[in-house]
């Protein structure tokens, strides 16, 4: 069975989707062309094929590029054909194809771009795994941004997609090549960087066309389709993030029975920066979600949970485990789990583990001074209480709960006080 599964992953499936697709919206028609690429297989034979397969082997899939039609509905003009990025990747942009891409390779790139379109104030790296970010960071340089993003969740980044908002330089390429990734994408690649990256034969190295215009996508909508089990389709506009700067946040306030509850402490400039960064990252996280950020780096990311206090706790747990693992790897060159196993076998002193555990507890997993970001309001104060106990100093959330006043009281009662702002907008992503 194991050999059969391995063979499945190596298989390039035929797809029977048509070469062209047309979608009519009333009297407007959009025309799409199926994208394929000529890529050599392991024997060197040139194979023309579209997507390798869908989400899993055994699922046929196709990628279509919008080539004609300018959709406008209700005064909203959607992204036009000439804006193509992911669906416009050509053989020339596949600097190293490794093998034909699968659906998840391109959707990972797409969601990384969905986050990166807001991160324009400096060098940044977004690492995505299974369509969720596992590490996002600004840095003084591109390599600094990557190191911070990788450190945020080194284990989840294994086999992921790393996207950069600056041309890949050799120093960053050397750092990236130390890790196993499926995809590396950037607006361009400086001399020598591809030679370093190409040492990993199956790594897909992608140049993303028009990435210099990426920030324009922060103000444009695309048509979002969701297929239903009975063959029906839900069509919606993609969301627009109304928070473009820290000035767009609203100080947390609520009224109940004629009394006004307001958060007492105004955010510092550093807290505003983290709350803005965190809310931008939140646009690419599967809901229900809570994330923690600090100094322009993600600390803990909780995704896809059913209750808000639960996901707040899971993100805290992840912050602790990732912090301990990062310290362990930097100090001993092995993961925390590997060091634990070595200690159990008597190959390493158990005190090494205990020292890392103590350091992690004292640092509260890096959460002290962090900002908490929630994609929807808190129905009860328990979600913020668990984070306040970890030393967070700022909260950004949509607001609008009947119990906003309780959450505001929790912030004002905290010592030191916690500041909080509202976005006035939910950020669900399913």
Short mmCIF file of C-alpha atoms in Angstrom, two decimals:
data_model
loop_
_atom_site.label_atom_id
_atom_site.label_comp_id
_atom_site.label_asym_id
_atom_site.label_seq_id
_atom_site.Cartn_x
_atom_site.Cartn_y
_atom_site.Cartn_z
CA UNK A 1 0.00 0.00 0.00
CA UNK A 2 2.84 2.43 0.83
CA UNK A 3 4.45 1.96 -2.61
CA UNK A 4 1.07 2.43 -4.29
CA UNK A 5 0.54 5.73 -2.46
CA UNK A 6 4.00 6.95 -3.44
CA UNK A 7 3.20 6.10 -7.06
CA UNK A 8 -0.04 8.08 -6.81
CA UNK A 9 1.83 11.19 -5.72
CA UNK A 10 4.21 10.84 -8.67
CA UNK A 11 1.37 10.42 -11.15
CA UNK A 12 0.51 13.17 -13.61
CA UNK A 13 -3.23 12.81 -14.26
CA UNK A 14 -4.98 13.53 -17.51
CA UNK A 15 -7.79 16.02 -17.14
CA UNK A 16 -10.91 16.11 -19.25
CA UNK A 17 -11.87 19.71 -18.63
CA UNK A 18 -12.46 21.77 -21.80
CA UNK A 19 -9.77 24.06 -23.21
CA UNK A 20 -12.08 27.04 -22.87
CA UNK A 21 -14.75 28.05 -20.39
CA UNK A 22 -17.37 30.79 -20.64
CA UNK A 23 -19.41 32.20 -17.79
CA UNK A 24 -22.32 34.52 -18.45
CA UNK A 25 -23.48 37.10 -15.92
CA UNK A 26 -26.71 38.37 -17.50
CA UNK A 27 -25.61 39.99 -20.76
CA UNK A 28 -21.90 39.94 -19.81
CA UNK A 29 -19.69 36.98 -20.75
CA UNK A 30 -16.29 36.12 -19.32
CA UNK A 31 -13.99 33.87 -21.36
CA UNK A 32 -11.37 31.67 -19.70
CA UNK A 33 -8.55 29.65 -21.28
CA UNK A 34 -7.19 26.49 -19.71
CA UNK A 35 -3.56 26.92 -18.73
CA UNK A 36 -1.00 24.23 -19.53
CA UNK A 37 2.78 24.07 -19.46
CA UNK A 38 5.43 22.08 -21.35
CA UNK A 39 7.60 20.60 -18.62
CA UNK A 40 10.05 17.68 -18.89
CA UNK A 41 9.29 14.59 -16.81
CA UNK A 42 11.88 12.56 -14.89
CA UNK A 43 13.09 10.94 -18.13
CA UNK A 44 13.51 14.32 -19.83
CA UNK A 45 10.49 13.89 -22.11
CA UNK A 46 8.58 17.15 -22.61
CA UNK A 47 5.02 16.77 -21.32
CA UNK A 48 2.33 19.37 -21.97
CA UNK A 49 -0.11 19.34 -19.08
CA UNK A 50 -2.07 21.64 -16.82
CA UNK A 51 -2.42 20.97 -13.12
CA UNK A 52 -0.78 17.75 -11.96
CA UNK A 53 -3.93 16.86 -10.02
CA UNK A 54 -6.38 18.53 -7.64
CA UNK A 55 -6.29 18.60 -3.87
CA UNK A 56 -5.51 14.86 -3.85
CA UNK A 57 -4.23 12.33 -6.37
CA UNK A 58 -7.22 10.91 -8.18
CA UNK A 59 -8.95 14.31 -8.51
CA UNK A 60 -8.70 15.84 -11.97
CA UNK A 61 -8.25 19.61 -11.96
CA UNK A 62 -7.67 22.49 -14.33
CA UNK A 63 -6.47 26.07 -14.04
CA UNK A 64 -8.21 28.69 -16.15
CA UNK A 65 -6.94 32.15 -16.98
CA UNK A 66 -9.40 34.98 -17.61
CA UNK A 67 -8.63 36.23 -21.13
CA UNK A 68 -11.66 38.29 -22.13
CA UNK A 69 -14.46 40.19 -20.42
CA UNK A 70 -14.63 43.09 -17.99
CA UNK A 71 -17.26 42.24 -15.43
CA UNK A 72 -19.16 45.04 -13.74
CA UNK A 73 -22.09 44.36 -11.41
CA UNK A 74 -23.87 46.89 -9.24
CA UNK A 75 -21.25 49.51 -9.92
CA UNK A 76 -18.46 47.17 -8.80
CA UNK A 77 -15.82 46.56 -11.46
CA UNK A 78 -14.04 43.26 -10.88
CA UNK A 79 -10.41 42.41 -11.63
CA UNK A 80 -9.81 42.57 -15.39
CA UNK A 81 -8.02 40.00 -17.61
CA UNK A 82 -4.78 41.98 -17.90
CA UNK A 83 -4.36 41.78 -14.11
CA UNK A 84 -3.54 38.04 -14.15
CA UNK A 85 -0.89 36.84 -11.72
CA UNK A 86 -1.10 33.22 -10.52
CA UNK A 87 -3.15 32.10 -13.52
CA UNK A 88 -0.75 33.94 -15.84
CA UNK A 89 2.36 32.01 -14.79
CA UNK A 90 4.05 30.74 -17.96
CA UNK A 91 6.89 28.29 -18.60
CA UNK A 92 9.27 31.25 -18.58
CA UNK A 93 8.04 32.18 -15.11
CA UNK A 94 8.63 28.60 -13.94
CA UNK A 95 12.34 29.16 -13.54
CA UNK A 96 12.53 25.65 -12.14
CA UNK A 97 9.36 23.63 -12.51
CA UNK A 98 10.45 20.55 -10.57
CA UNK A 99 7.31 18.90 -11.88
CA UNK A 100 3.87 20.02 -12.99
CA UNK A 101 2.18 21.99 -10.19
CA UNK A 102 -0.80 20.65 -8.32
CA UNK A 103 -3.81 22.63 -7.18
CA UNK A 104 -2.49 23.23 -3.65
CA UNK A 105 0.83 24.57 -4.95
CA UNK A 106 -0.94 27.39 -6.76
CA UNK A 107 -3.59 28.05 -4.13
CA UNK A 108 -0.81 28.36 -1.54
CA UNK A 109 0.90 30.95 -3.75
CA UNK A 110 -2.45 32.68 -4.25
CA UNK A 111 -3.24 32.97 -0.53
CA UNK A 112 0.31 34.12 0.20
CA UNK A 113 -0.29 36.89 -2.35
CA UNK A 114 -3.65 37.60 -0.71
CA UNK A 115 -1.73 38.45 2.48
CA UNK A 116 1.29 40.02 0.82
CA UNK A 117 -0.83 42.56 -1.09
CA UNK A 118 -1.05 44.54 2.16
CA UNK A 119 2.59 44.19 3.23
CA UNK A 120 4.28 46.96 1.30
CA UNK A 121 6.16 48.93 3.96
CA UNK A 122 9.30 46.78 3.89
CA UNK A 123 10.87 43.43 2.99
CA UNK A 124 8.42 40.66 3.94
CA UNK A 125 8.07 36.89 3.75
CA UNK A 126 4.90 34.80 3.91
CA UNK A 127 5.15 31.04 4.42
CA UNK A 128 1.93 29.14 3.67
CA UNK A 129 1.05 25.50 4.31
CA UNK A 130 -2.29 23.97 3.29
CA UNK A 131 -3.56 27.42 2.33
CA UNK A 132 -2.95 28.92 5.78
CA UNK A 133 -0.01 31.08 6.84
CA UNK A 134 2.32 29.43 9.33
CA UNK A 135 4.81 32.30 9.49
CA UNK A 136 4.62 35.92 8.30
CA UNK A 137 7.20 38.60 9.03
CA UNK A 138 8.65 41.93 8.10
CA UNK A 139 12.42 42.24 8.26
CA UNK A 140 15.21 44.76 7.90
CA UNK A 141 16.28 42.72 4.86
CA UNK A 142 14.67 39.93 2.87
CA UNK A 143 16.75 37.24 4.57
CA UNK A 144 15.88 38.71 7.96
CA UNK A 145 12.17 38.57 7.09
CA UNK A 146 12.48 34.94 5.99
CA UNK A 147 14.40 33.90 9.10
CA UNK A 148 11.75 35.45 11.33
CA UNK A 149 8.87 33.89 9.38
CA UNK A 150 10.55 30.49 9.41
CA UNK A 151 11.34 30.70 13.14
CA UNK A 152 7.67 31.48 13.86
CA UNK A 153 6.74 27.91 12.93
CA UNK A 154 9.75 26.04 11.61
CA UNK A 155 8.01 22.64 11.68
CA UNK A 156 4.84 23.65 9.82
CA UNK A 157 6.95 25.44 7.19
CA UNK A 158 8.42 22.07 6.13
CA UNK A 159 7.14 21.37 2.62
CA UNK A 160 5.36 24.72 2.41
CA UNK A 161 5.33 27.68 0.03
CA UNK A 162 7.48 30.75 0.72
CA UNK A 163 6.58 34.02 -1.00
CA UNK A 164 8.70 37.18 -1.00
CA UNK A 165 7.82 40.75 -1.91
CA UNK A 166 11.32 41.68 -3.08
CA UNK A 167 13.59 40.07 -5.70
CA UNK A 168 15.29 37.00 -4.26
CA UNK A 169 18.95 37.73 -3.42
CA UNK A 170 21.70 35.18 -2.92
CA UNK A 171 21.81 35.55 0.88
CA UNK A 172 18.09 34.79 1.15
CA UNK A 173 18.40 31.91 -1.33
CA UNK A 174 21.16 30.34 0.76
CA UNK A 175 19.02 30.54 3.88
CA UNK A 176 15.95 29.20 2.06
CA UNK A 177 17.93 26.29 0.60
CA UNK A 178 18.66 25.00 4.10
CA UNK A 179 15.00 24.03 4.41
CA UNK A 180 12.65 21.79 2.46
CA UNK A 181 9.99 23.76 0.61
CA UNK A 182 7.67 22.85 -2.26
CA UNK A 183 7.49 26.34 -3.77
CA UNK A 184 9.51 29.55 -3.66
CA UNK A 185 7.93 32.57 -5.35
CA UNK A 186 9.18 36.12 -5.81
CA UNK A 187 8.82 39.05 -8.23
CA UNK A 188 12.28 38.24 -9.61
CA UNK A 189 15.55 36.49 -8.83
CA UNK A 190 18.92 38.22 -8.62
CA UNK A 191 22.06 36.75 -10.16
CA UNK A 192 23.26 33.63 -8.36
CA UNK A 193 20.10 33.05 -6.34
CA UNK A 194 18.57 30.49 -8.72
CA UNK A 195 21.80 28.47 -8.79
CA UNK A 196 21.59 28.15 -5.02
CA UNK A 197 17.89 27.27 -4.95
CA UNK A 198 18.17 24.82 -7.86
CA UNK A 199 20.26 22.45 -5.77
CA UNK A 200 16.90 21.10 -4.61
CA UNK A 201 15.79 19.42 -7.82
CA UNK A 202 12.05 19.22 -7.09
CA UNK A 203 11.68 22.77 -5.74
CA UNK A 204 9.31 24.85 -7.84
CA UNK A 205 10.89 28.27 -8.36
CA UNK A 206 8.28 30.72 -9.61
CA UNK A 207 8.55 34.29 -10.79
CA UNK A 208 5.15 35.92 -10.23
CA UNK A 209 4.26 38.24 -13.11
CA UNK A 210 2.97 41.73 -12.32
CA UNK A 211 3.86 41.35 -8.65
CA UNK A 212 5.08 44.95 -8.74
CA UNK A 213 1.38 45.87 -8.99
CA UNK A 214 0.34 43.64 -6.12
CA UNK A 215 -0.78 46.44 -3.82
CA UNK A 216 -3.45 47.40 -6.39
CA UNK A 217 -5.22 44.11 -5.60
CA UNK A 218 -5.91 45.37 -2.07
CA UNK A 219 -8.56 47.67 -3.57
CA UNK A 220 -10.10 45.33 -6.17
CA UNK A 221 -12.59 42.49 -5.97
CA UNK A 222 -12.64 39.14 -7.75
CA UNK A 223 -15.58 36.77 -8.23
CA UNK A 224 -15.49 34.00 -5.63
CA UNK A 225 -17.14 30.67 -6.51
CA UNK A 226 -18.11 27.92 -4.09
CA UNK A 227 -19.38 24.65 -5.50
CA UNK A 228 -22.00 22.78 -3.49
CA UNK A 229 -22.43 19.03 -3.11
CA UNK A 230 -25.60 19.02 -5.22
CA UNK A 231 -23.90 20.82 -8.10
CA UNK A 232 -25.14 24.26 -7.09
CA UNK A 233 -22.79 27.24 -6.97
CA UNK A 234 -22.63 30.17 -4.56
CA UNK A 235 -21.17 33.31 -6.13
CA UNK A 236 -19.94 36.19 -4.03
CA UNK A 237 -17.73 39.24 -4.22
CA UNK A 238 -14.35 38.80 -2.61
CA UNK A 239 -13.98 40.87 0.58
CA UNK A 240 -12.33 44.26 0.78
CA UNK A 241 -10.29 45.15 3.85
CA UNK A 242 -11.43 48.58 5.01
CA UNK A 243 -8.43 48.96 7.36
CA UNK A 244 -5.78 50.57 5.18
CA UNK A 245 -3.91 52.33 7.97
CA UNK A 246 -3.88 52.58 11.74
CA UNK A 247 -6.10 55.66 11.47
CA UNK A 248 -8.94 53.42 10.25
CA UNK A 249 -9.20 51.63 13.61
CA UNK A 250 -11.82 52.81 16.10
CA UNK A 251 -11.11 52.94 19.86
CA UNK A 252 -13.17 50.20 21.51
CA UNK A 253 -16.40 51.57 22.99
CA UNK A 254 -19.84 50.19 23.77
CA UNK A 255 -23.09 51.37 25.28
CA UNK A 256 -25.37 49.41 27.60
CA UNK A 257 -28.38 50.66 29.54
CA UNK A 258 -27.36 54.26 28.93
CA UNK A 259 -23.79 53.73 30.13
CA UNK A 260 -20.76 54.08 27.85
CA UNK A 261 -17.86 51.68 28.24
CA UNK A 262 -14.58 52.77 26.64
CA UNK A 263 -11.11 51.29 26.60
CA UNK A 264 -8.95 53.51 28.78
CA UNK A 265 -5.47 53.10 27.31
CA UNK A 266 -4.64 54.38 23.83
CA UNK A 267 -2.34 52.15 21.76
CA UNK A 268 1.29 53.10 21.31
CA UNK A 269 2.68 53.56 17.81
CA UNK A 270 4.33 50.12 18.07
CA UNK A 271 1.02 48.55 19.09
CA UNK A 272 -0.81 50.27 16.23
CA UNK A 273 1.81 48.87 13.82
CA UNK A 274 1.37 45.33 15.15
CA UNK A 275 -2.41 45.55 15.13
CA UNK A 276 -2.37 46.75 11.52
CA UNK A 277 0.08 44.01 10.51
CA UNK A 278 -1.94 41.38 12.35
CA UNK A 279 -5.24 42.44 10.80
CA UNK A 280 -3.62 42.30 7.36
CA UNK A 281 -2.34 38.77 7.98
CA UNK A 282 -5.77 37.81 9.32
CA UNK A 283 -7.24 38.33 5.84
CA UNK A 284 -5.58 35.08 4.77
CA UNK A 285 -6.38 32.87 7.78
CA UNK A 286 -9.17 30.27 7.79
CA UNK A 287 -11.95 31.07 10.28
CA UNK A 288 -12.71 30.87 13.17
CA UNK A 289 -9.26 32.22 13.89
CA UNK A 290 -7.20 34.10 16.43
CA UNK A 291 -3.59 35.08 15.86
CA UNK A 292 -0.91 36.77 17.94
CA UNK A 293 1.75 39.06 16.50
CA UNK A 294 4.68 40.94 17.94
CA UNK A 295 7.17 43.32 16.33
CA UNK A 296 5.94 42.57 12.83
CA UNK A 297 6.14 38.78 13.19
CA UNK A 298 3.45 36.16 13.80
CA UNK A 299 3.85 34.46 17.19
CA UNK A 300 0.93 32.01 17.19
CA UNK A 301 -1.72 31.29 14.55
CA UNK A 302 -4.93 29.47 15.45
CA UNK A 303 -7.11 28.46 12.51
CA UNK A 304 -10.40 26.86 11.57
CA UNK A 305 -11.87 26.25 15.01
CA UNK A 306 -15.51 26.22 16.05
CA UNK A 307 -15.31 28.34 19.22
CA UNK A 308 -13.40 31.55 19.82
CA UNK A 309 -11.99 30.84 23.28
CA UNK A 310 -10.83 27.47 21.97
CA UNK A 311 -8.94 28.94 19.05
CA UNK A 312 -7.45 31.63 21.33
CA UNK A 313 -6.11 28.83 23.55
CA UNK A 314 -4.86 26.78 20.60
CA UNK A 315 -2.93 29.78 19.26
CA UNK A 316 -1.35 30.20 22.71
CA UNK A 317 -0.41 26.52 22.80
CA UNK A 318 1.14 26.84 19.36
CA UNK A 319 3.08 29.92 20.43
CA UNK A 320 4.58 27.98 23.35
CA UNK A 321 5.43 24.88 21.31
CA UNK A 322 6.92 26.85 18.41
CA UNK A 323 8.93 29.05 20.76
CA UNK A 324 10.39 26.01 22.53
CA UNK A 325 11.18 24.32 19.24
CA UNK A 326 12.90 27.41 17.84
CA UNK A 327 15.05 27.81 20.96
CA UNK A 328 15.91 24.11 20.88
CA UNK A 329 16.90 24.12 17.22
CA UNK A 330 19.00 27.27 17.54
CA UNK A 331 20.77 25.93 20.61
CA UNK A 332 21.14 22.22 19.83
CA UNK A 333 20.52 21.85 16.09
CA UNK A 334 17.59 19.45 16.55
CA UNK A 335 13.87 19.86 17.03
CA UNK A 336 12.31 19.87 20.49
CA UNK A 337 10.68 16.49 19.81
CA UNK A 338 14.00 15.01 18.72
CA UNK A 339 15.72 16.30 21.84
CA UNK A 340 12.95 14.82 23.98
CA UNK A 341 13.44 11.43 22.33
CA UNK A 342 17.20 11.61 22.78
CA UNK A 343 16.70 12.45 26.46
CA UNK A 344 14.37 9.46 26.87
CA UNK A 345 17.05 7.22 25.37
CA UNK A 346 19.68 8.66 27.68
CA UNK A 347 21.60 10.23 24.80
CA UNK A 348 21.03 13.78 26.08
CA UNK A 349 20.66 15.26 29.55
CA UNK A 350 17.04 15.80 30.57
CA UNK A 351 18.09 19.14 32.05
CA UNK A 352 18.41 20.53 28.51
CA UNK A 353 14.67 20.02 28.01
CA UNK A 354 13.82 21.42 31.42
CA UNK A 355 15.88 24.53 30.76
CA UNK A 356 14.07 25.17 27.47
CA UNK A 357 10.71 24.58 29.16
CA UNK A 358 11.53 27.05 31.90
CA UNK A 359 12.72 29.66 29.42
CA UNK A 360 9.54 29.19 27.35
CA UNK A 361 7.33 29.59 30.43
CA UNK A 362 9.15 32.73 31.53
CA UNK A 363 8.78 34.23 28.04
CA UNK A 364 5.17 32.93 27.86
CA UNK A 365 5.93 31.59 24.41
CA UNK A 366 6.91 35.07 23.17
CA UNK A 367 3.42 36.40 23.87
CA UNK A 368 4.39 39.08 26.41
CA UNK A 369 3.67 42.41 24.76
CA UNK A 370 2.03 40.81 21.72
CA UNK A 371 -1.15 41.92 19.97
CA UNK A 372 -4.15 39.61 19.73
CA UNK A 373 -6.14 39.58 16.48
CA UNK A 374 -9.60 38.04 16.10
CA UNK A 375 -11.48 37.75 12.79
CA UNK A 376 -14.86 38.19 14.53
CA UNK A 377 -16.15 39.66 17.77
CA UNK A 378 -15.82 37.94 21.14
CA UNK A 379 -19.22 36.60 22.29
CA UNK A 380 -17.84 36.39 25.87
CA UNK A 381 -14.84 37.85 27.66
CA UNK A 382 -13.28 34.40 28.23
CA UNK A 383 -11.47 34.60 24.88
CA UNK A 384 -9.57 37.75 25.84
CA UNK A 385 -9.06 36.67 29.46
CA UNK A 386 -6.95 33.65 28.41
CA UNK A 387 -4.76 35.95 26.28
CA UNK A 388 -4.46 38.66 28.92
CA UNK A 389 -3.05 36.06 31.32
CA UNK A 390 -0.27 35.47 28.78
CA UNK A 391 0.79 39.12 28.78
CA UNK A 392 -0.74 40.43 25.57
CA UNK A 393 -0.96 44.22 25.51
CA UNK A 394 -3.28 45.01 22.58
CA UNK A 395 -6.35 43.55 20.88
CA UNK A 396 -7.87 44.18 17.46
CA UNK A 397 -11.29 42.76 16.66
CA UNK A 398 -14.41 43.75 14.68
CA UNK A 399 -16.58 44.67 17.70
CA UNK A 400 -20.37 44.48 17.63
CA UNK A 401 -21.02 41.87 20.32
CA UNK A 402 -23.75 42.38 22.91
CA UNK A 403 -20.99 41.75 25.45
CA UNK A 404 -18.44 44.20 24.05
CA UNK A 405 -18.70 46.00 27.38
CA UNK A 406 -17.41 42.88 29.19
CA UNK A 407 -14.40 42.64 26.88
CA UNK A 408 -13.68 46.34 27.40
CA UNK A 409 -13.89 45.85 31.17
CA UNK A 410 -11.46 42.92 30.91
CA UNK A 411 -8.96 45.19 29.14
CA UNK A 412 -9.34 48.02 31.65
CA UNK A 413 -9.11 45.67 34.64
CA UNK A 414 -5.88 44.07 33.39
CA UNK A 415 -2.60 45.09 35.00
CA UNK A 416 -0.93 46.50 33.02
CA UNK A 417 -3.94 47.70 31.09
CA UNK A 418 -4.65 46.23 27.68
CA UNK A 419 -5.64 48.48 24.80
CA UNK A 420 -8.19 47.51 22.16
CA UNK A 421 -9.49 48.79 18.84
CA UNK A 422 -12.43 47.83 16.62
CA UNK A 423 -12.29 47.32 12.86
CA UNK A 424 -16.06 47.54 12.27
CA UNK A 425 -15.65 44.69 9.83
CA UNK A 426 -15.58 40.92 10.13
CA UNK A 427 -12.89 38.92 8.32
CA UNK A 428 -14.31 35.43 7.95
CA UNK A 429 -12.61 33.17 5.40
CA UNK A 430 -13.87 29.66 4.71
#
